[in-house]
Amino acid sequence: MGKEKKGGKRMNKTQLSDAIVGFFRTRPDETFDYKQIFRALHLNTHPLKMLAIDILNEMVWDDFLVKMSANSYRLNMKGQVQEGVFRRKANGKNSFLADGSDTPIFVSERNSLFASDGDRVKVQLMARRPRHMKEAMVTEIIAHARDTFVGKLHVEPDIAFLVTESNLFVHDIIIPKKKLKGGKTGDKAVAKITQWPTEESKTIVGEIIDVLGRQGENTAEMHAILAQYGLPYKYPKEVEAEAEKIDAGITPQELEKREDFRGVCTMTVDPKDAKDFDDALSIRYLGTDGKTSPKASKTDATCVTPADSPDGLWEVGVHIADVSHYVTEDSVIDKEARKRATSVYLVDRTIPMLPERLSNFICSLRPDEEKLCFSMVFVFNADAEIVDRRLVHTVIKSNRRFAYEEVQAVLEENGVAEFLSDGAVRKPVAAHPAGELAAELVTLNHLAKKLRERRFKNGAVNFDREEMRFDIDEKGKPVRCYFKKSLDANKLIEEFMLIANKTVAEMVGRVRKGVKSKTLPYRIHDQPDPLKLENLRSFISPFGYKLKTTGSKGSISKSLNGLLSDIVGTNEQKLIETIALRSMMKARYSVHNIGHYGLAFDYYTHFTSPIRRYPDLLVHRLLTRYQDGGRSVNADFYEELCEHSSDMEQTAANAERDSIKYKMVEFMGDRLGEEYDAHISGIQSYGIYCEIDENHCEGMVPLRDLDDDYYDFDEKNYCLVGRRRRRRYRLGDAVRIKVASANTEKRQLDFTLVRDTMPAKRRR
């Protein structure tokens, strides 16, 4: 058969446009890439293909088509009137996000109808002006996202008003004098809107519902952050009263239903200031035949390590507080926990999901107290391969409450720590582990390392992030700022929590072919954005690194791990880690399982923290229901709970970040005028973000302070480039900065560059 003759039918732009319009109108619900369009329209020549691409992009501009990816399109089925969410920005660059879309559309202030951030609105898409971006005009506010706002009070002789955080509104909120609730000028307060602005009157009127305290006071500022995000800072009295009624005792009938682990060596490992211990580990040696060693149940007995018995078996219990035993579905406590969905961890305090009587006492796995648990019990061999497993309700009695630092010290003292704490000296591996429960901890650490090694071999992504921490005095003032690294003790606990979460998800989700699995909230994590991965590949190429962006999930994640390993210790490490992290999707909850890309697990859920996460409590209830032979629950209802929990998780994370930012600014406020070595951690069109090497505090050098040249923002390459001198400021570059100002009210830290002492050598 002869080679296909190229040439095709000759078409001008009008004819080809008509052909493309007809093609998409006859297939309104389908998405097509370039190759499919070329093939369907018989476009065999290069000029026709290039003309078609130009026409397709013009049709996207004219809103006839929607661009689904870099090279695929579909017919735009949305009309000029759309519904979605309004996003307000203090700089006036407001936007509208249509339902089902992640592409923002610009809304000018004059077209905003005074909508607030997060409001559900209806918009009219405006006619596109040549060489201008797409714009929308708000025509109706369907529902306000919130009606309470936090800010600073100003009380004048004739009028009072509240200035909101970040100046969210064009106009301040007017407060009638009789609605001040005792508030005075300079107080942080929460106001409820009683009159929204209209076209006739732009005035916003509200009333004070809570006075948080004086601006600058620690508690007032922390409560203001919570109020800003609509998070509770008080516990309802009726919920606490209900918790007080709960009987903490364990009846003989309840003990009869449970597997007894009270005689097995059990411990909790948590941060030193933790009070809610929701997980514990037990361990006992089973010998080589899988039978419990006679001395294994004695808490003072020496545990046999894998070095002593390479053919031995160990039973490890992952014991989780049985919160569902005490918090029944649709009770007063359950409804409050469902609304909160998560505990919130600010710099100096925890706002618990459950009342403290439950979270810190009844359910907390405190040492030397009998506690009810839901436990995933494993039998491992010396290579941490699962020989047997069972999910059971148990009763335990923790022998020891460890802080992470204590466990790390034991591991380092016995020479088995892979990651050393600051100042620690690596010691040879001890022949016989020394220290309290040292043999048990050494064995658990050995098994955890094997589990972690296998997880990364299977394609898990190895992001090892540091956490910013503060030492706080009795008045809430930060006296020390540092980054907390994840060491062996943290990783030990993490691996057993991961394997427990994975296993319980598999027990429900993995079913034989043709059988529908029962409903369960999964923790899912989608694959990275292909375009962002490709941008990452292009960015790292000049540094001499390579990254695979196509192929199987496993091959891409292994390539990403190789990159993260190669950059350790280099000047560009933080820079590349930051950009790589931005290419990843956010993990979330859903009953529709797609697996967890970052962990390389096909099935994964959250089972191990029901004291502080509502999805874990849901999982406990469903596992108990299914163990008892119960039918599957309504998937749609649980998907709504998953979406709510995901949203609240993100809100809590934002509040935590703001509390860190506030303390960071407060900490550096005592260091105005001081100079530090730093590196560039972020580049924006309006300035350079710099992170101090000594304490990791981050501030901004405004673009207006770079007055030696006119700088252009190169977004693709994350740098600013001077037009005349061609000087570049890039992510990761070393700089010398001086602390210029610290505004706690705006949570804003400003630096200036110390030009005459800047290192001549670039960080890269």
Tab-separated table of C-alpha atoms in Angstrom, residues 152-387:
chain	number	residue	atom	x	y	z
A	152	LYS	CA	-9.948	46.669	65.557
A	153	LEU	CA	-12.443	49.044	67.154
A	154	HIS	CA	-12.352	52.823	66.800
A	155	VAL	CA	-14.802	54.678	69.037
A	156	GLU	CA	-15.354	58.394	68.320
A	157	PRO	CA	-17.693	60.812	70.163
A	158	ASP	CA	-20.402	60.477	67.506
A	159	ILE	CA	-19.613	57.218	65.736
A	160	ALA	CA	-17.854	53.869	66.150
A	161	PHE	CA	-16.507	51.558	63.482
A	162	LEU	CA	-14.565	48.320	63.077
A	163	VAL	CA	-11.550	48.114	60.747
A	164	THR	CA	-11.398	44.517	59.511
A	165	GLU	CA	-8.293	42.381	59.194
A	166	SER	CA	-6.468	42.972	55.883
A	167	ASN	CA	-9.016	45.714	55.066
A	168	LEU	CA	-11.435	43.223	53.546
A	169	PHE	CA	-14.077	45.851	52.848
A	170	VAL	CA	-13.841	49.095	50.924
A	171	HIS	CA	-15.708	50.759	53.800
A	172	ASP	CA	-15.332	50.044	57.519
A	173	ILE	CA	-18.169	48.448	59.475
A	174	ILE	CA	-20.280	51.077	61.276
A	175	ILE	CA	-21.160	50.064	64.843
A	176	PRO	CA	-24.041	51.875	66.632
A	177	LYS	CA	-22.844	53.147	70.027
A	178	LYS	CA	-25.430	51.039	71.862
A	179	LYS	CA	-24.125	47.879	70.127
A	180	LEU	CA	-20.486	48.156	71.296
A	181	LYS	CA	-20.820	45.605	74.123
A	182	GLY	CA	-18.334	47.601	76.207
A	183	GLY	CA	-15.686	47.730	73.476
A	184	LYS	CA	-13.205	50.610	73.418
A	185	THR	CA	-10.782	52.067	70.896
A	186	GLY	CA	-7.913	49.638	70.291
A	187	ASP	CA	-9.861	46.522	71.263
A	188	LYS	CA	-9.882	43.484	69.038
A	189	ALA	CA	-13.536	42.558	68.552
A	190	VAL	CA	-15.902	40.350	66.546
A	191	ALA	CA	-18.808	42.043	64.762
A	192	LYS	CA	-21.892	40.548	63.190
A	193	ILE	CA	-23.249	42.267	60.072
A	194	THR	CA	-26.810	43.506	60.462
A	195	GLN	CA	-26.987	45.534	57.232
A	196	TRP	CA	-25.107	44.699	54.046
A	197	PRO	CA	-24.237	47.379	51.464
A	198	THR	CA	-26.586	47.944	48.547
A	199	GLU	CA	-26.554	50.037	45.390
A	200	GLU	CA	-28.490	52.706	47.293
A	201	SER	CA	-26.255	52.676	50.379
A	202	LYS	CA	-22.656	51.505	50.568
A	203	THR	CA	-22.729	51.517	54.370
A	204	ILE	CA	-22.028	48.273	56.266
A	205	VAL	CA	-23.631	48.171	59.701
A	206	GLY	CA	-22.890	45.635	62.426
A	207	GLU	CA	-22.986	44.942	66.128
A	208	ILE	CA	-20.218	43.701	68.430
A	209	ILE	CA	-20.856	40.161	69.616
A	210	ASP	CA	-17.546	39.614	71.442
A	211	VAL	CA	-14.679	41.785	72.661
A	212	LEU	CA	-11.484	39.710	72.461
A	213	GLY	CA	-9.160	42.062	74.349
A	214	ARG	CA	-6.608	44.787	73.709
A	215	GLN	CA	-4.673	44.719	70.476
A	216	GLY	CA	-1.251	43.153	71.042
A	217	GLU	CA	-2.353	40.956	73.952
A	218	ASN	CA	-1.464	37.351	73.194
A	219	THR	CA	-4.853	35.757	73.872
A	220	ALA	CA	-6.706	38.504	72.016
A	221	GLU	CA	-4.488	38.069	68.952
A	222	MET	CA	-4.771	34.261	68.921
A	223	HIS	CA	-8.556	34.437	69.321
A	224	ALA	CA	-8.663	37.054	66.556
A	225	ILE	CA	-6.926	34.625	64.181
A	226	LEU	CA	-9.471	31.932	65.014
A	227	ALA	CA	-12.392	34.346	64.640
A	228	GLN	CA	-11.007	35.567	61.315
A	229	TYR	CA	-11.371	32.040	59.907
A	230	GLY	CA	-14.686	31.394	61.587
A	231	LEU	CA	-13.099	28.859	63.947
A	232	PRO	CA	-14.401	28.528	67.521
A	233	TYR	CA	-12.265	29.759	70.412
A	234	LYS	CA	-14.768	28.773	73.122
A	235	TYR	CA	-16.426	25.457	73.852
A	236	PRO	CA	-20.251	25.531	74.187
A	237	LYS	CA	-21.232	25.010	77.822
A	238	GLU	CA	-23.937	22.495	76.943
A	239	VAL	CA	-21.375	20.306	75.153
A	240	GLU	CA	-18.960	20.427	78.092
A	241	ALA	CA	-21.843	19.634	80.446
A	242	GLU	CA	-22.708	16.591	78.319
A	243	ALA	CA	-19.072	15.429	78.498
A	244	GLU	CA	-19.128	15.692	82.295
A	245	LYS	CA	-21.970	13.161	82.374
A	246	ILE	CA	-19.940	10.457	80.614
A	247	ASP	CA	-18.952	7.563	82.879
A	248	ALA	CA	-15.222	6.894	82.512
A	249	GLY	CA	-15.476	3.493	84.198
A	250	ILE	CA	-15.073	0.197	82.333
A	251	THR	CA	-17.659	-2.430	83.163
A	252	PRO	CA	-16.890	-6.181	83.404
A	253	GLN	CA	-19.340	-6.712	80.528
A	254	GLU	CA	-17.324	-4.360	78.319
A	255	LEU	CA	-14.056	-6.063	79.264
A	256	GLU	CA	-15.563	-9.408	78.287
A	257	LYS	CA	-16.072	-8.166	74.692
A	258	ARG	CA	-12.470	-7.032	74.240
A	259	GLU	CA	-9.036	-8.541	73.741
A	260	ASP	CA	-6.932	-7.867	76.825
A	261	PHE	CA	-3.559	-6.150	76.276
A	262	ARG	CA	-3.157	-4.823	79.814
A	263	GLY	CA	-0.259	-7.194	80.489
A	264	VAL	CA	1.592	-6.479	77.242
A	265	CYS	CA	4.444	-3.960	77.094
A	266	THR	CA	2.749	-0.772	75.781
A	267	MET	CA	3.932	2.815	75.359
A	268	THR	CA	2.874	6.178	73.941
A	269	VAL	CA	5.277	8.489	72.087
A	270	ASP	CA	4.187	12.113	71.614
A	271	PRO	CA	5.478	15.710	71.728
A	272	LYS	CA	6.631	16.647	75.222
A	273	ASP	CA	3.777	19.143	75.703
A	274	ALA	CA	1.002	16.853	74.376
A	275	LYS	CA	-2.014	15.977	76.507
A	276	ASP	CA	-4.209	14.062	74.055
A	277	PHE	CA	-2.502	10.685	73.582
A	278	ASP	CA	-4.663	8.984	70.954
A	279	ASP	CA	-2.251	6.223	69.869
A	280	ALA	CA	-0.027	3.679	71.619
A	281	LEU	CA	2.243	0.842	70.514
A	282	SER	CA	2.568	-2.559	72.156
A	283	ILE	CA	5.206	-5.178	71.336
A	284	ARG	CA	5.888	-8.751	72.356
A	285	TYR	CA	8.137	-11.490	71.009
A	286	LEU	CA	6.315	-14.564	69.677
A	287	GLY	CA	9.331	-16.787	69.139
A	288	THR	CA	10.035	-18.522	65.855
A	289	ASP	CA	6.803	-20.538	65.889
A	290	GLY	CA	4.436	-17.611	66.370
A	291	LYS	CA	3.559	-18.507	69.949
A	292	THR	CA	3.731	-15.890	72.678
A	293	SER	CA	6.930	-16.059	74.691
A	294	PRO	CA	6.238	-16.917	78.359
A	295	LYS	CA	8.028	-13.762	79.471
A	296	ALA	CA	6.667	-11.507	76.744
A	297	SER	CA	3.716	-10.307	78.799
A	298	LYS	CA	5.903	-9.104	81.661
A	299	THR	CA	6.578	-5.419	81.312
A	300	ASP	CA	10.000	-5.730	82.965
A	301	ALA	CA	11.145	-8.547	80.683
A	302	THR	CA	13.831	-7.957	78.078
A	303	CYS	CA	12.463	-7.993	74.528
A	304	VAL	CA	14.280	-10.173	72.006
A	305	THR	CA	15.581	-8.033	69.134
A	306	PRO	CA	15.818	-9.043	65.441
A	307	ALA	CA	19.593	-9.195	65.888
A	308	ASP	CA	19.060	-11.896	68.542
A	309	SER	CA	16.455	-13.819	66.533
A	310	PRO	CA	16.551	-13.192	62.755
A	311	ASP	CA	13.913	-15.925	62.291
A	312	GLY	CA	11.663	-14.649	65.073
A	313	LEU	CA	8.195	-13.085	64.958
A	314	TRP	CA	6.959	-9.998	66.795
A	315	GLU	CA	3.434	-8.904	67.561
A	316	VAL	CA	3.012	-5.128	67.304
A	317	GLY	CA	-0.280	-3.563	68.340
A	318	VAL	CA	-1.266	-0.126	67.030
A	319	HIS	CA	-3.778	0.897	69.689
A	320	ILE	CA	-6.075	3.857	68.989
A	321	ALA	CA	-8.344	5.502	71.550
A	322	ASP	CA	-11.880	4.113	71.122
A	323	VAL	CA	-13.569	7.510	70.903
A	324	SER	CA	-16.633	6.065	69.145
A	325	HIS	CA	-17.437	4.094	72.317
A	326	TYR	CA	-18.017	7.376	74.177
A	327	VAL	CA	-19.165	9.730	71.380
A	328	THR	CA	-22.336	8.306	69.887
A	329	GLU	CA	-23.633	9.338	66.483
A	330	ASP	CA	-25.755	12.517	66.413
A	331	SER	CA	-25.224	13.206	70.121
A	332	VAL	CA	-24.630	16.798	71.268
A	333	ILE	CA	-20.883	16.115	71.443
A	334	ASP	CA	-20.852	14.439	68.027
A	335	LYS	CA	-22.642	17.340	66.326
A	336	GLU	CA	-20.113	19.822	67.734
A	337	ALA	CA	-17.198	17.584	66.685
A	338	ARG	CA	-18.681	17.225	63.197
A	339	LYS	CA	-18.944	21.001	62.840
A	340	ARG	CA	-15.329	21.518	63.965
A	341	ALA	CA	-14.047	18.456	62.031
A	342	THR	CA	-10.520	18.883	63.419
A	343	SER	CA	-8.514	20.154	66.349
A	344	VAL	CA	-6.666	23.391	65.613
A	345	TYR	CA	-3.027	23.744	66.678
A	346	LEU	CA	-1.861	27.323	67.046
A	347	VAL	CA	1.629	28.229	68.218
A	348	ASP	CA	0.724	28.449	71.908
A	349	ARG	CA	-2.513	26.514	72.285
A	350	THR	CA	-4.709	23.692	71.036
A	351	ILE	CA	-8.386	24.180	70.281
A	352	PRO	CA	-9.634	20.599	70.604
A	353	MET	CA	-12.303	18.963	68.469
A	354	LEU	CA	-13.665	17.206	71.551
A	355	PRO	CA	-14.243	18.589	75.077
A	356	GLU	CA	-11.126	18.360	77.247
A	357	ARG	CA	-12.721	15.798	79.565
A	358	LEU	CA	-12.725	13.417	76.601
A	359	SER	CA	-9.620	14.501	74.683
A	360	ASN	CA	-7.253	14.915	77.654
A	361	PHE	CA	-8.688	12.481	80.198
A	362	ILE	CA	-11.238	9.775	79.348
A	363	CYS	CA	-9.950	8.936	75.839
A	364	SER	CA	-6.313	9.962	76.283
A	365	LEU	CA	-4.094	6.862	76.632
A	366	ARG	CA	-2.388	8.062	79.796
A	367	PRO	CA	0.145	5.766	81.524
A	368	ASP	CA	-0.955	3.346	84.246
A	369	GLU	CA	-4.654	3.809	83.375
A	370	GLU	CA	-6.904	1.199	81.778
A	371	LYS	CA	-8.201	2.488	78.440
A	372	LEU	CA	-10.537	1.227	75.718
A	373	CYS	CA	-8.981	1.043	72.250
A	374	PHE	CA	-9.650	-0.016	68.677
A	375	SER	CA	-6.482	-1.824	67.631
A	376	MET	CA	-4.770	-2.986	64.461
A	377	VAL	CA	-2.565	-5.872	65.585
A	378	PHE	CA	0.222	-7.142	63.318
A	379	VAL	CA	2.586	-10.102	63.411
A	380	PHE	CA	5.866	-9.151	61.710
A	381	ASN	CA	8.942	-11.147	60.852
A	382	ALA	CA	12.414	-9.617	61.135
A	383	ASP	CA	12.038	-8.051	57.650
A	384	ALA	CA	8.811	-6.287	58.746
A	385	GLU	CA	6.723	-8.463	56.431
A	386	ILE	CA	3.168	-8.951	57.701
A	387	VAL	CA	2.662	-12.593	58.659
